[in-house]
CSV table of N, CA, C and O in Angstrom, one decimal:
chain,number,residue,atom,x,y,z
A,1,GLN,N,-176.0,45.5,121.3
A,1,GLN,CA,-176.1,44.1,121.4
A,1,GLN,C,-176.7,43.7,122.8
A,1,GLN,O,-176.7,44.5,123.7
A,2,VAL,N,-177.2,42.5,122.9
A,2,VAL,CA,-177.8,42.0,124.1
A,2,VAL,C,-177.4,40.5,124.3
A,2,VAL,O,-177.3,39.8,123.3
A,3,GLN,N,-177.1,40.1,125.5
A,3,GLN,CA,-176.9,38.8,125.8
A,3,GLN,C,-178.0,38.2,126.6
A,3,GLN,O,-178.5,38.8,127.6
A,4,LEU,N,-178.5,37.0,126.2
A,4,LEU,CA,-179.6,36.4,126.8
A,4,LEU,C,-179.3,35.1,127.5
A,4,LEU,O,-178.6,34.3,126.9
A,5,VAL,N,-179.8,34.8,128.7
A,5,VAL,CA,-179.5,33.6,129.4
A,5,VAL,C,-180.8,33.1,129.9
A,5,VAL,O,-181.4,33.7,130.8
A,6,GLU,N,-181.2,31.9,129.5
A,6,GLU,CA,-182.4,31.3,129.9
A,6,GLU,C,-182.2,30.4,131.2
A,6,GLU,O,-181.1,29.9,131.3
A,7,SER,N,-183.2,30.2,132.0
A,7,SER,CA,-183.1,29.3,133.1
A,7,SER,C,-184.6,28.9,133.4
A,7,SER,O,-185.5,29.4,133.0
A,8,GLY,N,-184.6,27.8,134.3
A,8,GLY,CA,-185.9,27.4,134.7
A,8,GLY,C,-186.4,26.1,134.1
A,8,GLY,O,-187.5,25.6,134.5
A,9,GLY,N,-185.7,25.6,133.1
A,9,GLY,CA,-186.1,24.3,132.5
A,9,GLY,C,-185.9,23.2,133.4
A,9,GLY,O,-185.2,23.2,134.4
A,10,GLY,N,-186.6,22.1,133.1
A,10,GLY,CA,-186.4,20.9,133.9
A,10,GLY,C,-187.4,19.8,133.5
A,10,GLY,O,-188.1,19.9,132.4
A,11,LEU,N,-187.6,18.8,134.3
A,11,LEU,CA,-188.5,17.7,134.1
A,11,LEU,C,-189.8,18.0,134.9
A,11,LEU,O,-189.7,18.3,136.1
A,12,VAL,N,-190.9,17.9,134.3
A,12,VAL,CA,-192.2,18.1,134.9
A,12,VAL,C,-193.2,17.1,134.4
A,12,VAL,O,-193.2,16.6,133.3
A,13,GLN,N,-194.1,16.7,135.3
A,13,GLN,CA,-195.2,15.8,134.9
A,13,GLN,C,-196.3,16.5,134.0
A,13,GLN,O,-196.5,17.7,134.2
A,14,ALA,N,-196.9,15.8,133.2
A,14,ALA,CA,-198.0,16.4,132.4
A,14,ALA,C,-199.0,16.9,133.3
A,14,ALA,O,-199.4,16.3,134.3
A,15,GLY,N,-199.5,18.1,132.9
A,15,GLY,CA,-200.5,18.8,133.8
A,15,GLY,C,-199.9,19.8,134.8
A,15,GLY,O,-200.6,20.6,135.4
A,16,GLY,N,-198.6,19.7,134.9
A,16,GLY,CA,-197.8,20.5,135.8
A,16,GLY,C,-197.5,21.9,135.2
A,16,GLY,O,-197.9,22.2,134.1
A,17,SER,N,-196.8,22.7,136.0
A,17,SER,CA,-196.4,24.0,135.6
A,17,SER,C,-194.9,24.3,135.8
A,17,SER,O,-194.3,23.6,136.6
A,18,LEU,N,-194.4,25.2,135.0
A,18,LEU,CA,-193.0,25.6,135.1
A,18,LEU,C,-192.9,27.0,134.6
A,18,LEU,O,-193.7,27.5,133.7
A,19,ARG,N,-192.0,27.7,135.2
A,19,ARG,CA,-191.7,29.1,134.8
A,19,ARG,C,-190.3,29.3,134.3
A,19,ARG,O,-189.4,29.0,135.0
A,20,LEU,N,-190.2,29.7,133.1
A,20,LEU,CA,-188.9,30.0,132.5
A,20,LEU,C,-188.5,31.5,132.6
A,20,LEU,O,-189.4,32.3,132.6
A,21,SER,N,-187.3,31.7,132.8
A,21,SER,CA,-186.8,33.1,132.9
A,21,SER,C,-185.7,33.3,131.9
A,21,SER,O,-185.0,32.4,131.5
A,22,CYS,N,-185.6,34.5,131.4
A,22,CYS,CA,-184.6,34.9,130.4
A,22,CYS,C,-184.0,36.3,130.9
A,22,CYS,O,-184.7,37.3,130.9
A,23,ALA,N,-182.8,36.2,131.3
A,23,ALA,CA,-182.1,37.4,131.8
A,23,ALA,C,-181.3,38.1,130.7
A,23,ALA,O,-180.5,37.4,130.0
A,24,ALA,N,-181.5,39.3,130.5
A,24,ALA,CA,-180.8,40.1,129.5
A,24,ALA,C,-179.8,41.1,130.0
A,24,ALA,O,-180.0,41.7,131.1
A,25,SER,N,-178.7,41.2,129.3
A,25,SER,CA,-177.7,42.2,129.7
A,25,SER,C,-178.0,43.6,129.2
A,25,SER,O,-178.9,43.7,128.3
A,26,GLY,N,-177.4,44.6,129.8
A,26,GLY,CA,-177.5,45.9,129.3
A,26,GLY,C,-178.6,46.7,129.9
A,26,GLY,O,-179.5,46.2,130.6
A,27,ARG,N,-178.6,48.0,129.6
A,27,ARG,CA,-179.7,48.9,130.1
A,27,ARG,C,-180.7,49.3,129.0
A,27,ARG,O,-181.6,50.1,129.3
A,28,THR,N,-180.6,48.7,127.9
A,28,THR,CA,-181.5,49.0,126.8
A,28,THR,C,-182.5,47.8,126.6
A,28,THR,O,-183.1,47.7,125.5
A,29,PHE,N,-182.8,47.0,127.6
A,29,PHE,CA,-183.7,45.9,127.5
A,29,PHE,C,-185.1,46.3,126.9
A,29,PHE,O,-185.7,45.6,126.1
A,30,SER,N,-185.5,47.5,127.4
A,30,SER,CA,-186.9,47.9,127.0
A,30,SER,C,-187.0,48.3,125.5
A,30,SER,O,-188.1,48.4,125.0
A,31,TYR,N,-185.9,48.4,124.8
A,31,TYR,CA,-185.9,48.6,123.4
A,31,TYR,C,-186.2,47.4,122.6
A,31,TYR,O,-186.6,47.5,121.4
A,32,TYR,N,-186.2,46.3,123.2
A,32,TYR,CA,-186.3,45.0,122.5
A,32,TYR,C,-187.7,44.4,122.7
A,32,TYR,O,-188.2,44.3,123.8
A,33,ARG,N,-188.2,43.9,121.6
A,33,ARG,CA,-189.4,43.0,121.7
A,33,ARG,C,-188.8,41.6,121.9
A,33,ARG,O,-187.8,41.2,121.4
A,34,MET,N,-189.4,40.9,122.8
A,34,MET,CA,-188.9,39.6,123.3
A,34,MET,C,-189.8,38.5,122.9
A,34,MET,O,-191.1,38.6,123.0
A,35,GLY,N,-189.2,37.4,122.6
A,35,GLY,CA,-190.0,36.2,122.3
A,35,GLY,C,-189.4,34.9,122.8
A,35,GLY,O,-188.2,34.8,123.1
A,36,TRP,N,-190.3,33.9,123.0
A,36,TRP,CA,-189.9,32.6,123.3
A,36,TRP,C,-190.2,31.7,122.1
A,36,TRP,O,-191.3,31.7,121.5
A,37,PHE,N,-189.2,30.9,121.8
A,37,PHE,CA,-189.3,29.9,120.7
A,37,PHE,C,-188.9,28.5,121.3
A,37,PHE,O,-188.3,28.5,122.4
A,38,ARG,N,-189.3,27.5,120.6
A,38,ARG,CA,-188.9,26.2,121.1
A,38,ARG,C,-188.6,25.3,119.9
A,38,ARG,O,-189.1,25.5,118.8
A,39,GLN,N,-187.8,24.3,120.2
A,39,GLN,CA,-187.5,23.3,119.2
A,39,GLN,C,-187.5,21.9,119.8
A,39,GLN,O,-186.8,21.6,120.7
A,40,ALA,N,-188.5,21.1,119.3
A,40,ALA,CA,-188.7,19.8,119.8
A,40,ALA,C,-187.7,18.9,118.9
A,40,ALA,O,-187.3,19.2,117.8
A,41,PRO,N,-187.4,17.7,119.5
A,41,PRO,CA,-186.6,16.8,118.7
A,41,PRO,C,-187.1,16.5,117.3
A,41,PRO,O,-188.3,16.1,117.2
A,42,GLY,N,-186.3,16.6,116.3
A,42,GLY,CA,-186.7,16.3,115.0
A,42,GLY,C,-187.6,17.3,114.3
A,42,GLY,O,-188.1,17.1,113.2
A,43,LYS,N,-187.8,18.4,115.0
A,43,LYS,CA,-188.7,19.4,114.4
A,43,LYS,C,-188.0,20.8,114.2
A,43,LYS,O,-186.9,21.0,114.8
A,44,GLU,N,-188.6,21.7,113.5
A,44,GLU,CA,-188.1,23.0,113.3
A,44,GLU,C,-188.4,23.9,114.5
A,44,GLU,O,-189.4,23.6,115.2
A,45,ARG,N,-187.6,24.9,114.7
A,45,ARG,CA,-187.8,25.8,115.8
A,45,ARG,C,-189.1,26.6,115.5
A,45,ARG,O,-189.3,27.0,114.3
A,46,GLU,N,-189.9,26.8,116.5
A,46,GLU,CA,-191.2,27.4,116.3
A,46,GLU,C,-191.5,28.5,117.3
A,46,GLU,O,-191.0,28.5,118.4
A,47,PHE,N,-192.3,29.5,116.9
A,47,PHE,CA,-192.6,30.6,117.8
A,47,PHE,C,-193.6,30.0,118.9
A,47,PHE,O,-194.5,29.3,118.6
A,48,VAL,N,-193.4,30.5,120.1
A,48,VAL,CA,-194.3,30.2,121.2
A,48,VAL,C,-195.0,31.4,121.7
A,48,VAL,O,-196.3,31.4,121.8
A,49,ALA,N,-194.3,32.4,122.1
A,49,ALA,CA,-194.9,33.6,122.7
A,49,ALA,C,-194.0,34.8,122.5
A,49,ALA,O,-192.8,34.7,122.4
A,50,GLY,N,-194.7,36.0,122.3
A,50,GLY,CA,-193.9,37.2,122.2
A,50,GLY,C,-194.5,38.3,122.9
A,50,GLY,O,-195.7,38.3,123.2
A,51,ILE,N,-193.7,39.3,123.3
A,51,ILE,CA,-194.2,40.4,124.0
A,51,ILE,C,-193.6,41.7,123.5
A,51,ILE,O,-192.4,41.7,123.1
A,52,SER,N,-194.3,42.8,123.5
A,52,SER,CA,-193.9,44.1,123.0
A,52,SER,C,-192.9,44.7,124.0
A,52,SER,O,-192.7,44.2,125.1
A,53,ARG,N,-192.3,45.8,123.5
A,53,ARG,CA,-191.3,46.5,124.4
A,53,ARG,C,-191.8,46.9,125.7
A,53,ARG,O,-191.1,46.8,126.7
A,54,SER,N,-193.0,47.4,125.7
A,54,SER,CA,-193.6,47.9,127.0
A,54,SER,C,-194.2,46.8,127.8
A,54,SER,O,-194.6,47.0,128.9
A,55,GLY,N,-194.5,45.7,127.1
A,55,GLY,CA,-195.2,44.6,127.8
A,55,GLY,C,-196.7,44.7,127.6
A,55,GLY,O,-197.5,43.9,128.1
A,56,GLY,N,-197.2,45.7,126.8
A,56,GLY,CA,-198.6,45.9,126.7
A,56,GLY,C,-199.3,45.0,125.7
A,56,GLY,O,-200.5,44.9,125.7
A,57,SER,N,-198.5,44.4,124.8
A,57,SER,CA,-199.1,43.5,123.8
A,57,SER,C,-198.4,42.2,123.9
A,57,SER,O,-197.1,42.1,124.0
A,58,THR,N,-199.1,41.1,123.7
A,58,THR,CA,-198.6,39.7,123.7
A,58,THR,C,-199.2,39.0,122.5
A,58,THR,O,-200.3,39.2,122.1
A,59,ASP,N,-198.4,38.0,122.1
A,59,ASP,CA,-198.8,37.1,121.0
A,59,ASP,C,-198.5,35.7,121.4
A,59,ASP,O,-197.4,35.4,122.0
A,60,TYR,N,-199.3,34.7,121.0
A,60,TYR,CA,-199.1,33.3,121.4
A,60,TYR,C,-199.4,32.4,120.2
A,60,TYR,O,-200.3,32.7,119.4
A,61,SER,N,-198.6,31.3,120.1
A,61,SER,CA,-199.0,30.3,119.2
A,61,SER,C,-200.3,29.6,119.7
A,61,SER,O,-200.6,29.6,120.9
A,62,ASP,N,-201.1,29.2,118.7
A,62,ASP,CA,-202.3,28.6,119.0
A,62,ASP,C,-202.2,27.4,119.9
A,62,ASP,O,-203.1,27.1,120.7
A,63,SER,N,-201.1,26.7,119.8
A,63,SER,CA,-200.9,25.5,120.6
A,63,SER,C,-200.6,25.8,122.1
A,63,SER,O,-200.8,24.8,122.9
A,64,VAL,N,-200.3,27.0,122.4
A,64,VAL,CA,-200.1,27.3,123.8
A,64,VAL,C,-201.0,28.3,124.4
A,64,VAL,O,-201.0,28.6,125.6
A,65,LYS,N,-201.8,29.0,123.6
A,65,LYS,CA,-202.7,30.0,124.0
A,65,LYS,C,-203.6,29.5,125.1
A,65,LYS,O,-204.3,28.5,124.9
A,66,GLY,N,-203.8,30.2,126.2
A,66,GLY,CA,-204.6,29.8,127.3
A,66,GLY,C,-203.8,29.0,128.3
A,66,GLY,O,-204.4,28.8,129.4
A,67,ARG,N,-202.7,28.5,128.0
A,67,ARG,CA,-201.9,27.7,128.9
A,67,ARG,C,-200.6,28.4,129.3
A,67,ARG,O,-200.1,28.3,130.5
A,68,PHE,N,-200.0,29.2,128.4
A,68,PHE,CA,-198.7,29.9,128.7
A,68,PHE,C,-199.0,31.4,128.8
A,68,PHE,O,-199.9,31.9,128.1
A,69,THR,N,-198.2,32.0,129.6
A,69,THR,CA,-198.2,33.5,129.7
A,69,THR,C,-196.8,34.1,129.7
A,69,THR,O,-196.0,33.6,130.4
A,70,ILE,N,-196.6,35.0,128.8
A,70,ILE,CA,-195.4,35.7,128.7
A,70,ILE,C,-195.5,37.0,129.4
A,70,ILE,O,-196.5,37.7,129.3
A,71,SER,N,-194.4,37.4,130.1
A,71,SER,CA,-194.4,38.7,130.8
A,71,SER,C,-193.0,39.2,130.8
A,71,SER,O,-192.0,38.5,130.5
A,72,ARG,N,-192.8,40.5,131.2
A,72,ARG,CA,-191.5,41.0,131.3
A,72,ARG,C,-191.4,42.0,132.4
A,72,ARG,O,-192.4,42.7,132.7
A,73,ASP,N,-190.2,42.1,132.9
A,73,ASP,CA,-189.9,43.1,134.0
A,73,ASP,C,-188.7,43.9,133.4
A,73,ASP,O,-187.6,43.4,133.5
A,74,ASN,N,-189.0,45.1,133.0
A,74,ASN,CA,-188.0,45.9,132.4
A,74,ASN,C,-187.0,46.5,133.4
A,74,ASN,O,-186.0,47.1,133.0
A,75,VAL,N,-187.4,46.5,134.7
A,75,VAL,CA,-186.4,46.9,135.7
A,75,VAL,C,-185.4,45.8,136.0
A,75,VAL,O,-184.2,46.1,136.1
A,76,LYS,N,-185.8,44.6,136.0
A,76,LYS,CA,-184.9,43.5,136.2
A,76,LYS,C,-184.3,42.9,134.9
A,76,LYS,O,-183.5,42.0,134.9
A,77,ASN,N,-184.7,43.5,133.8
A,77,ASN,CA,-184.2,43.0,132.5
A,77,ASN,C,-184.4,41.5,132.3
A,77,ASN,O,-183.6,40.8,131.9
A,78,THR,N,-185.7,41.2,132.6
A,78,THR,CA,-186.0,39.7,132.5
A,78,THR,C,-187.4,39.5,131.8
A,78,THR,O,-188.3,40.3,132.1
A,79,VAL,N,-187.4,38.5,131.0
A,79,VAL,CA,-188.7,38.1,130.5
A,79,VAL,C,-189.0,36.7,131.0
A,79,VAL,O,-188.1,35.9,131.2
A,80,TYR,N,-190.3,36.4,131.2
A,80,TYR,CA,-190.7,35.1,131.7
A,80,TYR,C,-191.7,34.4,130.8
A,80,TYR,O,-192.4,35.0,130.0
A,81,LEU,N,-191.7,33.1,131.0
A,81,LEU,CA,-192.7,32.3,130.3
A,81,LEU,C,-193.3,31.4,131.4
A,81,LEU,O,-192.6,30.4,131.8
A,82,GLN,N,-194.5,31.7,131.8
A,82,GLN,CA,-195.2,30.9,132.8
A,82,GLN,C,-196.0,29.8,132.0
A,82,GLN,O,-196.8,30.1,131.2
A,83,MET,N,-195.6,28.6,132.2
A,83,MET,CA,-196.2,27.4,131.5
A,83,MET,C,-197.1,26.6,132.4
A,83,MET,O,-196.6,26.2,133.5
A,84,SER,N,-198.3,26.4,132.0
A,84,SER,CA,-199.2,25.6,132.9
A,84,SER,C,-199.9,24.6,132.0
A,84,SER,O,-199.9,24.7,130.8
A,85,ILE,N,-200.5,23.6,132.7
A,85,ILE,CA,-201.2,22.5,132.0
A,85,ILE,C,-200.2,21.9,130.9
A,85,ILE,O,-200.6,21.8,129.8
A,86,LEU,N,-199.0,21.6,131.3
A,86,LEU,CA,-198.1,21.2,130.3
A,86,LEU,C,-198.4,19.8,129.8
A,86,LEU,O,-199.0,19.0,130.5
A,87,LYS,N,-198.1,19.6,128.5
A,87,LYS,CA,-198.3,18.4,127.8
A,87,LYS,C,-197.0,17.8,127.3
A,87,LYS,O,-196.1,18.5,127.1
A,88,PRO,N,-197.0,16.5,127.1
A,88,PRO,CA,-195.8,15.9,126.5
A,88,PRO,C,-195.3,16.6,125.3
A,88,PRO,O,-194.1,16.7,125.0
A,89,GLU,N,-196.2,17.1,124.4
A,89,GLU,CA,-195.8,17.7,123.2
A,89,GLU,C,-195.2,19.1,123.4
A,89,GLU,O,-194.7,19.7,122.5
A,90,ASP,N,-195.2,19.6,124.6
A,90,ASP,CA,-194.5,20.8,125.0
A,90,ASP,C,-193.0,20.5,125.2
A,90,ASP,O,-192.2,21.5,125.3
A,91,THR,N,-192.6,19.3,125.2
A,91,THR,CA,-191.2,19.0,125.4
A,91,THR,C,-190.3,19.5,124.3
A,91,THR,O,-190.6,19.3,123.1
A,92,ALA,N,-189.4,20.3,124.7
A,92,ALA,CA,-188.5,21.0,123.7
A,92,ALA,C,-187.4,21.8,124.4
A,92,ALA,O,-187.5,22.0,125.6
A,93,VAL,N,-186.5,22.3,123.6
A,93,VAL,CA,-185.5,23.3,124.1
A,93,VAL,C,-186.2,24.6,123.9
A,93,VAL,O,-186.6,24.9,122.7
A,94,TYR,N,-186.3,25.4,124.9
A,94,TYR,CA,-186.9,26.7,124.8
A,94,TYR,C,-185.9,27.8,124.7
A,94,TYR,O,-185.0,27.8,125.6
A,95,TYR,N,-186.0,28.7,123.8
A,95,TYR,CA,-185.1,29.7,123.5
A,95,TYR,C,-185.7,31.1,123.7
A,95,TYR,O,-186.8,31.3,123.3
A,96,CYS,N,-185.0,31.9,124.3
A,96,CYS,CA,-185.3,33.3,124.5
A,96,CYS,C,-184.7,34.1,123.3
A,96,CYS,O,-183.5,33.8,122.9
A,97,ALA,N,-185.4,35.0,122.7
A,97,ALA,CA,-184.9,35.8,121.6
A,97,ALA,C,-185.3,37.3,121.7
A,97,ALA,O,-186.3,37.6,122.3
A,98,ALA,N,-184.5,38.1,121.0
A,98,ALA,CA,-184.8,39.6,121.1
A,98,ALA,C,-184.5,40.2,119.7
A,98,ALA,O,-183.7,39.7,119.0
A,99,ASP,N,-185.3,41.2,119.4
A,99,ASP,CA,-185.0,42.0,118.3
A,99,ASP,C,-185.6,43.4,118.5
A,99,ASP,O,-186.5,43.6,119.3
A,100,ARG,N,-185.1,44.4,117.7
A,100,ARG,CA,-185.5,45.8,117.9
A,100,ARG,C,-186.5,46.2,116.8
A,100,ARG,O,-187.4,47.0,117.1
A,101,PHE,N,-186.4,45.7,115.6
A,101,PHE,CA,-187.1,46.3,114.5
A,101,PHE,C,-188.1,45.4,113.8
A,101,PHE,O,-188.9,45.9,112.9
A,102,GLY,N,-188.2,44.2,114.2
A,102,GLY,CA,-189.1,43.3,113.6
A,102,GLY,C,-190.5,43.5,113.9
A,102,GLY,O,-190.9,44.1,114.9
A,103,SER,N,-191.4,43.1,113.0
A,103,SER,CA,-192.9,43.2,113.2
A,103,SER,C,-193.6,41.9,113.2
A,103,SER,O,-194.8,41.9,113.3
A,104,THR,N,-192.8,40.8,113.0
A,104,THR,CA,-193.4,39.5,113.0
A,104,THR,C,-192.6,38.6,113.9
A,104,THR,O,-191.5,38.9,114.4
A,105,TRP,N,-193.2,37.5,114.3
A,105,TRP,CA,-192.6,36.5,115.2
A,105,TRP,C,-192.1,35.3,114.4
A,105,TRP,O,-192.8,34.3,114.3
A,106,SER,N,-191.0,35.4,113.8
A,106,SER,CA,-190.3,34.3,113.1
A,106,SER,C,-188.9,34.2,113.6
A,106,SER,O,-188.3,35.2,113.9
A,107,ASP,N,-188.4,33.0,113.6
A,107,ASP,CA,-187.1,32.8,114.2
A,107,ASP,C,-186.0,33.5,113.4
A,107,ASP,O,-185.0,33.9,113.9
A,108,TYR,N,-186.3,33.7,112.1
A,108,TYR,CA,-185.2,34.3,111.2
A,108,TYR,C,-185.3,35.8,111.3
A,108,TYR,O,-184.4,36.5,110.8
A,109,THR,N,-186.3,36.4,112.0
A,109,THR,CA,-186.3,37.8,112.2
A,109,THR,C,-185.7,38.3,113.5
A,109,THR,O,-185.4,39.5,113.7
A,110,MET,N,-185.4,37.4,114.4
A,110,MET,CA,-184.9,37.7,115.7
A,110,MET,C,-183.4,37.9,115.6
A,110,MET,O,-182.7,37.2,114.9
A,111,ASP,N,-182.9,38.9,116.3
A,111,ASP,CA,-181.5,39.3,116.2
A,111,ASP,C,-180.6,38.6,117.2
A,111,ASP,O,-179.4,38.3,116.9
A,112,TYR,N,-181.1,38.3,118.4
A,112,TYR,CA,-180.3,37.7,119.4
A,112,TYR,C,-181.0,36.5,120.0
A,112,TYR,O,-182.2,36.5,120.2
A,113,TRP,N,-180.2,35.5,120.4
A,113,TRP,CA,-180.7,34.3,120.9
A,113,TRP,C,-180.0,33.8,122.2
A,113,TRP,O,-178.7,34.0,122.2
A,114,GLY,N,-180.7,33.3,123.1
A,114,GLY,CA,-180.0,32.6,124.2
A,114,GLY,C,-179.7,31.2,123.7
A,114,GLY,O,-180.0,30.8,122.6
A,115,LYS,N,-179.0,30.4,124.6
A,115,LYS,CA,-178.6,29.1,124.2
A,115,LYS,C,-179.7,28.0,124.5
A,115,LYS,O,-179.5,26.9,124.2
A,116,GLY,N,-180.7,28.4,125.2
A,116,GLY,CA,-181.8,27.5,125.4
A,116,GLY,C,-181.8,26.8,126.8
A,116,GLY,O,-180.8,26.7,127.4
A,117,THR,N,-183.0,26.4,127.2
A,117,THR,CA,-183.2,25.6,128.4
A,117,THR,C,-184.2,24.5,128.0
A,117,THR,O,-185.2,24.7,127.4
A,118,LEU,N,-183.8,23.3,128.5
A,118,LEU,CA,-184.6,22.1,128.1
A,118,LEU,C,-185.8,21.9,129.1
A,118,LEU,O,-185.7,21.9,130.3
A,119,VAL,N,-187.0,21.7,128.5
A,119,VAL,CA,-188.2,21.4,129.2
A,119,VAL,C,-188.6,20.0,128.8
A,119,VAL,O,-188.9,19.8,127.6
A,120,THR,N,-188.8,19.1,129.7
A,120,THR,CA,-189.2,17.8,129.4
A,120,THR,C,-190.5,17.5,130.2
A,120,THR,O,-190.5,17.6,131.4
A,121,VAL,N,-191.5,17.2,129.5
A,121,VAL,CA,-192.8,16.9,130.1
A,121,VAL,C,-193.1,15.4,130.0
A,121,VAL,O,-193.2,14.9,128.9
A,122,SER,N,-193.2,14.7,131.1
A,122,SER,CA,-193.5,13.3,131.1
A,122,SER,C,-194.9,13.0,131.3
A,122,SER,O,-195.7,13.8,131.9
A,123,SER,N,-195.4,11.8,130.9
A,123,SER,CA,-196.8,11.4,131.1
A,123,SER,C,-196.9,10.2,132.0
A,123,SER,O,-195.8,9.6,132.3
């Protein structure tokens, strides 16, 4: 099992930047592929970005590609989401998630979830 705690959310102006962090418990962090998902008000939770166990491969939603960057530090047991050129439509609760055996980035395939951190982008 793994416990995930997100941090770094807040209020930011459109065009600004924000970095989210997700701290994971345990010494087996590198066994997990990690992803960021988000849920905007009135919408379904959606995939944002994912990263492989080693950090060598990443995937992004088309809506954030080129603006967001996911990374991980397996020594610190932490995954990051660097968000730039933020838009009001990026406003959502952002969730960190982990799984060991999945091969797709869907919210129902992830095994562990953090409780989320709110990102609000104003215009």
